[in-house]
Amino acid sequence: MGSKTPSIQQSIKNKNLQSNLDNELNVGLNRRQFLRRIGVGAGAAALATQSISHVLAASPIESNNSSQLTKDDLPALLDERSAQTSLITNCTTPTIETRLFASSNVGGSDERNQLALDRMACAGFKISNPDITNRQYLRFAGTDSQRASDFQNLATGAIAAPKLLLGVRGGYGAMRILPMIDWMTFGRIMKERGTILAGFSDVTAIQCALLAKGSMSSLAAPMLYSEFGKTAPDQISCRQFAQALTNPNLTITIQDASLTSQQLPTILTAGEPKVLTGTIWGGNLSVVSALAGSEYLPRIKGGIVFLEDVGEQAYRIERMLYDLYLAGMFKGQQAIVFGALSGSGEDSYDKRYDVATVVRQLHKLTGLPIYSGMRFGHIGKKHSFPLGATCQLTPNTVGGYQLAFTDYPTIKADAIHVEGLWQTV
């Protein structure tokens, strides 16, 4: 996405406007004032003068081939083509110290990255390293050393820890850099600063290592490219992201198991459901199972295991669950919570062998109560929540359950202008 070089007269005019803006309040800026105030690049200038449909018409988002797709992309493809956008009229001055990390796939579209950066700034997030979105080595968002440095530079003190560390996107690659990071020191610095690390999908590897070796929580949440760079980001996901960042007593209520399987009860237990309290941990099933037997998978006593995935057939889901079962990872746990297991399809040998059959087999193997339908995963309208935090799981009187979270860092709510996360700057 490009923009025309401004005329000398326009440059002088902009300079004078900038001088006048220095005396204005830091809130309630209109979108043109906001763009000039923070000095964003050509991408934002184009978006300020063009409709989003024109900008994206030439974007690779609309013409991705299968070799570019990852699990991040699967739920969003149809949304990209049917999305409706709205122009923003106000932004807040970005004050939330934020750094990006790109531990996995390279971003597929410069325009999409720029749009996401503009939205984040409009919403109040002051990103200090936007150029990270331009890195690439093979399929990855930089060399292993570059990607590891996103975390190790904070551990060594070379770069001050921000309030928010936000993942750019998932895909694959995070496991390659786990041995290159001092997780214990990194976790300690995050605790001292109250830093929130946010992401999901392949970022599960980072989150597991951080909890296992750094004893630090993180946030299961949407990411820069995969959510905030979409033509029209999901407003519920954006609002729930802000809610999880700012609410120190977050609660999520689940009433049905449909996101996991239509054929499952919300609570699968041998006895009467009970109130449980423990550390919730886990993430993407493919990544968690790949870490089985390594030092980077948490060993939580009395924990509550959370798992989600996308595009995996029932037999592959069962294989990964058996990986964890045979590795002893369900021993000593209090319960298993399943999020979305979307896009599993039908078994080619027998349609009766489905996700519900797999989950019931896991319940039989482990004897643990299983709670399904948690609204998180590779889906829209996801509810962000802390991993590695204390979670109280409470069954309700109508067959559902509530998750209540405590003991995790947050951000002041008035620093976030949540509408900026989905509107076009």
PDB file of C-alpha atoms in Angstrom, residues 75-260:
ATOM      1  CA  PRO A  75     -11.634 -19.282  10.623  1.00  0.00           C
ATOM      2  CA  ALA A  76     -11.179 -15.845   9.067  1.00  0.00           C
ATOM      3  CA  LEU A  77     -11.267 -16.527   5.331  1.00  0.00           C
ATOM      4  CA  LEU A  78     -15.016 -16.164   4.851  1.00  0.00           C
ATOM      5  CA  ASP A  79     -15.158 -13.215   7.226  1.00  0.00           C
ATOM      6  CA  GLU A  80     -12.610 -11.378   5.076  1.00  0.00           C
ATOM      7  CA  ARG A  81     -14.879 -11.555   2.032  1.00  0.00           C
ATOM      8  CA  SER A  82     -18.172 -10.674   3.727  1.00  0.00           C
ATOM      9  CA  ALA A  83     -16.929  -8.150   6.269  1.00  0.00           C
ATOM     10  CA  GLN A  84     -18.429  -4.707   6.668  1.00  0.00           C
ATOM     11  CA  THR A  85     -16.174  -1.897   7.851  1.00  0.00           C
ATOM     12  CA  SER A  86     -16.826   1.382   9.606  1.00  0.00           C
ATOM     13  CA  LEU A  87     -14.693   4.514   9.672  1.00  0.00           C
ATOM     14  CA  ILE A  88     -13.421   5.731  12.992  1.00  0.00           C
ATOM     15  CA  THR A  89     -14.084   9.257  14.162  1.00  0.00           C
ATOM     16  CA  ASN A  90     -12.018   9.347  17.363  1.00  0.00           C
ATOM     17  CA  CYS A  91      -8.788   7.856  18.665  1.00  0.00           C
ATOM     18  CA  THR A  92      -7.008   8.128  21.974  1.00  0.00           C
ATOM     19  CA  THR A  93      -3.359   9.039  22.352  1.00  0.00           C
ATOM     20  CA  PRO A  94      -1.426   5.756  22.742  1.00  0.00           C
ATOM     21  CA  THR A  95       0.042   5.444  26.242  1.00  0.00           C
ATOM     22  CA  ILE A  96       0.149   1.673  26.932  1.00  0.00           C
ATOM     23  CA  GLU A  97       3.766   0.584  26.521  1.00  0.00           C
ATOM     24  CA  THR A  98       3.608  -2.286  24.050  1.00  0.00           C
ATOM     25  CA  ARG A  99       6.110  -4.441  22.200  1.00  0.00           C
ATOM     26  CA  LEU A 100       5.414  -7.053  19.571  1.00  0.00           C
ATOM     27  CA  PHE A 101       6.956 -10.502  19.361  1.00  0.00           C
ATOM     28  CA  ALA A 102       7.006 -12.606  16.203  1.00  0.00           C
ATOM     29  CA  SER A 103       7.844 -16.132  17.292  1.00  0.00           C
ATOM     30  CA  SER A 104       6.283 -18.058  14.427  1.00  0.00           C
ATOM     31  CA  ASN A 105       5.144 -17.445  10.841  1.00  0.00           C
ATOM     32  CA  VAL A 106       5.959 -14.378   8.821  1.00  0.00           C
ATOM     33  CA  GLY A 107       3.028 -12.024   8.247  1.00  0.00           C
ATOM     34  CA  GLY A 108       1.631 -12.475   4.745  1.00  0.00           C
ATOM     35  CA  SER A 109       0.592  -8.893   3.984  1.00  0.00           C
ATOM     36  CA  ASP A 110       2.306  -5.580   4.703  1.00  0.00           C
ATOM     37  CA  GLU A 111      -0.998  -3.755   4.277  1.00  0.00           C
ATOM     38  CA  ARG A 112      -2.706  -5.997   6.815  1.00  0.00           C
ATOM     39  CA  ASN A 113       0.107  -5.497   9.308  1.00  0.00           C
ATOM     40  CA  GLN A 114      -0.038  -1.724   8.861  1.00  0.00           C
ATOM     41  CA  LEU A 115      -3.796  -1.683   9.321  1.00  0.00           C
ATOM     42  CA  ALA A 116      -3.412  -3.652  12.547  1.00  0.00           C
ATOM     43  CA  LEU A 117      -0.686  -1.305  13.805  1.00  0.00           C
ATOM     44  CA  ASP A 118      -2.874   1.720  13.089  1.00  0.00           C
ATOM     45  CA  ARG A 119      -5.796   0.196  14.944  1.00  0.00           C
ATOM     46  CA  MET A 120      -3.682  -0.704  17.947  1.00  0.00           C
ATOM     47  CA  ALA A 121      -2.333   2.838  18.141  1.00  0.00           C
ATOM     48  CA  CYS A 122      -5.835   4.255  17.838  1.00  0.00           C
ATOM     49  CA  ALA A 123      -6.962   2.023  20.706  1.00  0.00           C
ATOM     50  CA  GLY A 124      -4.197   3.344  22.980  1.00  0.00           C
ATOM     51  CA  PHE A 125      -1.330   0.886  22.539  1.00  0.00           C
ATOM     52  CA  LYS A 126       2.051   2.580  22.011  1.00  0.00           C
ATOM     53  CA  ILE A 127       4.009   0.003  20.009  1.00  0.00           C
ATOM     54  CA  SER A 128       7.758   0.598  20.174  1.00  0.00           C
ATOM     55  CA  ASN A 129       8.893  -1.986  17.599  1.00  0.00           C
ATOM     56  CA  PRO A 130       6.479  -1.972  14.630  1.00  0.00           C
ATOM     57  CA  ASP A 131       9.268  -2.858  12.186  1.00  0.00           C
ATOM     58  CA  ILE A 132       9.255  -6.389  13.573  1.00  0.00           C
ATOM     59  CA  THR A 133       6.396  -7.133  11.191  1.00  0.00           C
ATOM     60  CA  ASN A 134       8.797  -6.774   8.234  1.00  0.00           C
ATOM     61  CA  ARG A 135      11.183  -9.553   9.297  1.00  0.00           C
ATOM     62  CA  GLN A 136      11.380 -12.776   7.313  1.00  0.00           C
ATOM     63  CA  TYR A 137      13.634 -15.819   7.109  1.00  0.00           C
ATOM     64  CA  LEU A 138      12.235 -18.687   5.048  1.00  0.00           C
ATOM     65  CA  ARG A 139       8.668 -19.158   6.331  1.00  0.00           C
ATOM     66  CA  PHE A 140       9.465 -17.601   9.696  1.00  0.00           C
ATOM     67  CA  ALA A 141       9.214 -14.045  11.046  1.00  0.00           C
ATOM     68  CA  GLY A 142      13.005 -13.796  11.221  1.00  0.00           C
ATOM     69  CA  THR A 143      15.893 -16.093  12.024  1.00  0.00           C
ATOM     70  CA  ASP A 144      15.767 -18.167  15.199  1.00  0.00           C
ATOM     71  CA  SER A 145      18.124 -15.680  16.868  1.00  0.00           C
ATOM     72  CA  GLN A 146      15.984 -12.718  15.852  1.00  0.00           C
ATOM     73  CA  ARG A 147      12.798 -14.319  17.091  1.00  0.00           C
ATOM     74  CA  ALA A 148      14.400 -15.435  20.359  1.00  0.00           C
ATOM     75  CA  SER A 149      15.717 -11.905  20.899  1.00  0.00           C
ATOM     76  CA  ASP A 150      12.132 -10.642  21.145  1.00  0.00           C
ATOM     77  CA  PHE A 151      12.168 -12.241  24.616  1.00  0.00           C
ATOM     78  CA  GLN A 152      15.850 -12.595  25.513  1.00  0.00           C
ATOM     79  CA  ASN A 153      16.534  -8.864  25.147  1.00  0.00           C
ATOM     80  CA  LEU A 154      13.975  -8.312  27.895  1.00  0.00           C
ATOM     81  CA  ALA A 155      15.514 -11.036  30.050  1.00  0.00           C
ATOM     82  CA  THR A 156      18.976  -9.462  29.817  1.00  0.00           C
ATOM     83  CA  GLY A 157      17.691  -5.947  30.420  1.00  0.00           C
ATOM     84  CA  ALA A 158      18.867  -4.746  27.017  1.00  0.00           C
ATOM     85  CA  ILE A 159      15.297  -3.584  26.451  1.00  0.00           C
ATOM     86  CA  ALA A 160      12.925  -2.499  29.194  1.00  0.00           C
ATOM     87  CA  ALA A 161       9.915  -4.746  29.705  1.00  0.00           C
ATOM     88  CA  PRO A 162       6.684  -3.172  28.403  1.00  0.00           C
ATOM     89  CA  LYS A 163       3.222  -3.483  29.879  1.00  0.00           C
ATOM     90  CA  LEU A 164       1.997  -5.621  26.971  1.00  0.00           C
ATOM     91  CA  LEU A 165       3.835  -8.139  24.794  1.00  0.00           C
ATOM     92  CA  LEU A 166       1.568  -8.979  21.870  1.00  0.00           C
ATOM     93  CA  GLY A 167       2.132 -11.783  19.393  1.00  0.00           C
ATOM     94  CA  VAL A 168       2.004 -10.958  15.697  1.00  0.00           C
ATOM     95  CA  ARG A 169       0.609 -14.310  14.530  1.00  0.00           C
ATOM     96  CA  GLY A 170       0.866 -18.079  14.983  1.00  0.00           C
ATOM     97  CA  GLY A 171       1.565 -20.827  12.476  1.00  0.00           C
ATOM     98  CA  TYR A 172       4.807 -22.641  13.328  1.00  0.00           C
ATOM     99  CA  GLY A 173       8.248 -21.826  14.657  1.00  0.00           C
ATOM    100  CA  ALA A 174       8.008 -21.023  18.364  1.00  0.00           C
ATOM    101  CA  MET A 175       9.337 -24.425  19.467  1.00  0.00           C
ATOM    102  CA  ARG A 176      12.621 -23.789  17.637  1.00  0.00           C
ATOM    103  CA  ILE A 177      13.551 -20.888  19.920  1.00  0.00           C
ATOM    104  CA  LEU A 178      12.573 -22.264  23.350  1.00  0.00           C
ATOM    105  CA  PRO A 179      16.134 -23.333  24.344  1.00  0.00           C
ATOM    106  CA  MET A 180      17.491 -19.877  23.425  1.00  0.00           C
ATOM    107  CA  ILE A 181      15.622 -17.951  26.131  1.00  0.00           C
ATOM    108  CA  ASP A 182      16.347 -17.502  29.846  1.00  0.00           C
ATOM    109  CA  TRP A 183      12.781 -18.184  30.938  1.00  0.00           C
ATOM    110  CA  MET A 184      13.419 -17.908  34.669  1.00  0.00           C
ATOM    111  CA  THR A 185      14.852 -14.391  34.390  1.00  0.00           C
ATOM    112  CA  PHE A 186      12.292 -13.410  31.771  1.00  0.00           C
ATOM    113  CA  GLY A 187       9.445 -14.541  34.027  1.00  0.00           C
ATOM    114  CA  ARG A 188      10.872 -12.675  37.017  1.00  0.00           C
ATOM    115  CA  ILE A 189      11.176  -9.440  35.051  1.00  0.00           C
ATOM    116  CA  MET A 190       7.632  -9.817  33.744  1.00  0.00           C
ATOM    117  CA  LYS A 191       6.338 -10.225  37.299  1.00  0.00           C
ATOM    118  CA  GLU A 192       8.237  -7.169  38.515  1.00  0.00           C
ATOM    119  CA  ARG A 193       6.885  -5.047  35.661  1.00  0.00           C
ATOM    120  CA  GLY A 194       3.412  -6.593  35.563  1.00  0.00           C
ATOM    121  CA  THR A 195       3.920  -7.462  31.888  1.00  0.00           C
ATOM    122  CA  ILE A 196       1.149  -9.280  30.019  1.00  0.00           C
ATOM    123  CA  LEU A 197       2.180 -11.649  27.219  1.00  0.00           C
ATOM    124  CA  ALA A 198      -0.753 -12.242  24.846  1.00  0.00           C
ATOM    125  CA  GLY A 199      -1.344 -14.702  22.014  1.00  0.00           C
ATOM    126  CA  PHE A 200      -2.521 -18.215  21.180  1.00  0.00           C
ATOM    127  CA  SER A 201      -2.145 -20.980  18.572  1.00  0.00           C
ATOM    128  CA  ASP A 202       1.599 -21.607  18.032  1.00  0.00           C
ATOM    129  CA  VAL A 203       2.321 -19.041  20.774  1.00  0.00           C
ATOM    130  CA  THR A 204       1.143 -21.799  23.155  1.00  0.00           C
ATOM    131  CA  ALA A 205       4.768 -23.016  23.116  1.00  0.00           C
ATOM    132  CA  ILE A 206       5.927 -19.640  24.477  1.00  0.00           C
ATOM    133  CA  GLN A 207       3.157 -19.569  27.071  1.00  0.00           C
ATOM    134  CA  CYS A 208       3.871 -23.100  28.291  1.00  0.00           C
ATOM    135  CA  ALA A 209       7.609 -22.439  28.588  1.00  0.00           C
ATOM    136  CA  LEU A 210       6.954 -19.169  30.420  1.00  0.00           C
ATOM    137  CA  LEU A 211       4.752 -20.935  32.969  1.00  0.00           C
ATOM    138  CA  ALA A 212       6.900 -24.077  33.280  1.00  0.00           C
ATOM    139  CA  LYS A 213      10.265 -22.359  33.720  1.00  0.00           C
ATOM    140  CA  GLY A 214       9.375 -18.756  34.527  1.00  0.00           C
ATOM    141  CA  SER A 215       6.334 -19.336  36.787  1.00  0.00           C
ATOM    142  CA  MET A 216       4.528 -16.507  34.979  1.00  0.00           C
ATOM    143  CA  SER A 217       1.018 -16.260  33.587  1.00  0.00           C
ATOM    144  CA  SER A 218       0.043 -15.077  30.117  1.00  0.00           C
ATOM    145  CA  LEU A 219      -3.113 -14.215  28.207  1.00  0.00           C
ATOM    146  CA  ALA A 220      -4.866 -16.475  25.705  1.00  0.00           C
ATOM    147  CA  ALA A 221      -5.926 -13.776  23.271  1.00  0.00           C
ATOM    148  CA  PRO A 222      -6.186 -12.673  19.613  1.00  0.00           C
ATOM    149  CA  MET A 223      -3.064 -11.376  17.883  1.00  0.00           C
ATOM    150  CA  LEU A 224      -1.970  -8.461  15.731  1.00  0.00           C
ATOM    151  CA  TYR A 225      -2.067  -9.900  12.210  1.00  0.00           C
ATOM    152  CA  SER A 226      -4.626 -12.664  12.653  1.00  0.00           C
ATOM    153  CA  GLU A 227      -7.328 -10.506  14.282  1.00  0.00           C
ATOM    154  CA  PHE A 228      -6.632  -6.773  14.323  1.00  0.00           C
ATOM    155  CA  GLY A 229      -5.424  -6.731  10.722  1.00  0.00           C
ATOM    156  CA  LYS A 230      -8.568  -8.303   9.277  1.00  0.00           C
ATOM    157  CA  THR A 231     -10.841  -6.297   7.017  1.00  0.00           C
ATOM    158  CA  ALA A 232     -13.349  -6.153   9.861  1.00  0.00           C
ATOM    159  CA  PRO A 233     -12.077  -7.550  13.168  1.00  0.00           C
ATOM    160  CA  ASP A 234     -14.615  -9.402  15.279  1.00  0.00           C
ATOM    161  CA  GLN A 235     -16.005  -6.847  17.715  1.00  0.00           C
ATOM    162  CA  ILE A 236     -16.818  -9.392  20.414  1.00  0.00           C
ATOM    163  CA  SER A 237     -13.264 -10.777  20.301  1.00  0.00           C
ATOM    164  CA  CYS A 238     -11.919  -7.223  20.531  1.00  0.00           C
ATOM    165  CA  ARG A 239     -14.137  -6.304  23.472  1.00  0.00           C
ATOM    166  CA  GLN A 240     -13.304  -9.510  25.316  1.00  0.00           C
ATOM    167  CA  PHE A 241      -9.596  -8.893  24.662  1.00  0.00           C
ATOM    168  CA  ALA A 242      -9.894  -5.488  26.341  1.00  0.00           C
ATOM    169  CA  GLN A 243     -11.972  -7.002  29.145  1.00  0.00           C
ATOM    170  CA  ALA A 244      -9.354  -9.656  29.902  1.00  0.00           C
ATOM    171  CA  LEU A 245      -6.589  -7.032  29.842  1.00  0.00           C
ATOM    172  CA  THR A 246      -8.342  -4.754  32.324  1.00  0.00           C
ATOM    173  CA  ASN A 247     -10.578  -6.848  34.607  1.00  0.00           C
ATOM    174  CA  PRO A 248      -8.714  -8.326  37.610  1.00  0.00           C
ATOM    175  CA  ASN A 249     -11.694 -10.575  38.372  1.00  0.00           C
ATOM    176  CA  LEU A 250     -12.624 -11.883  34.936  1.00  0.00           C
ATOM    177  CA  THR A 251     -15.513 -14.381  34.711  1.00  0.00           C
ATOM    178  CA  ILE A 252     -16.720 -16.400  31.712  1.00  0.00           C
ATOM    179  CA  THR A 253     -19.992 -18.344  31.692  1.00  0.00           C
ATOM    180  CA  ILE A 254     -20.545 -21.338  29.378  1.00  0.00           C
ATOM    181  CA  GLN A 255     -24.003 -22.769  28.766  1.00  0.00           C
ATOM    182  CA  ASP A 256     -23.493 -25.420  26.072  1.00  0.00           C
ATOM    183  CA  ALA A 257     -20.817 -27.666  24.568  1.00  0.00           C
ATOM    184  CA  SER A 258     -21.493 -26.924  20.900  1.00  0.00           C
ATOM    185  CA  LEU A 259     -18.084 -25.365  20.178  1.00  0.00           C
ATOM    186  CA  THR A 260     -16.450 -28.631  21.203  1.00  0.00           C
TER     187      THR A 260
END
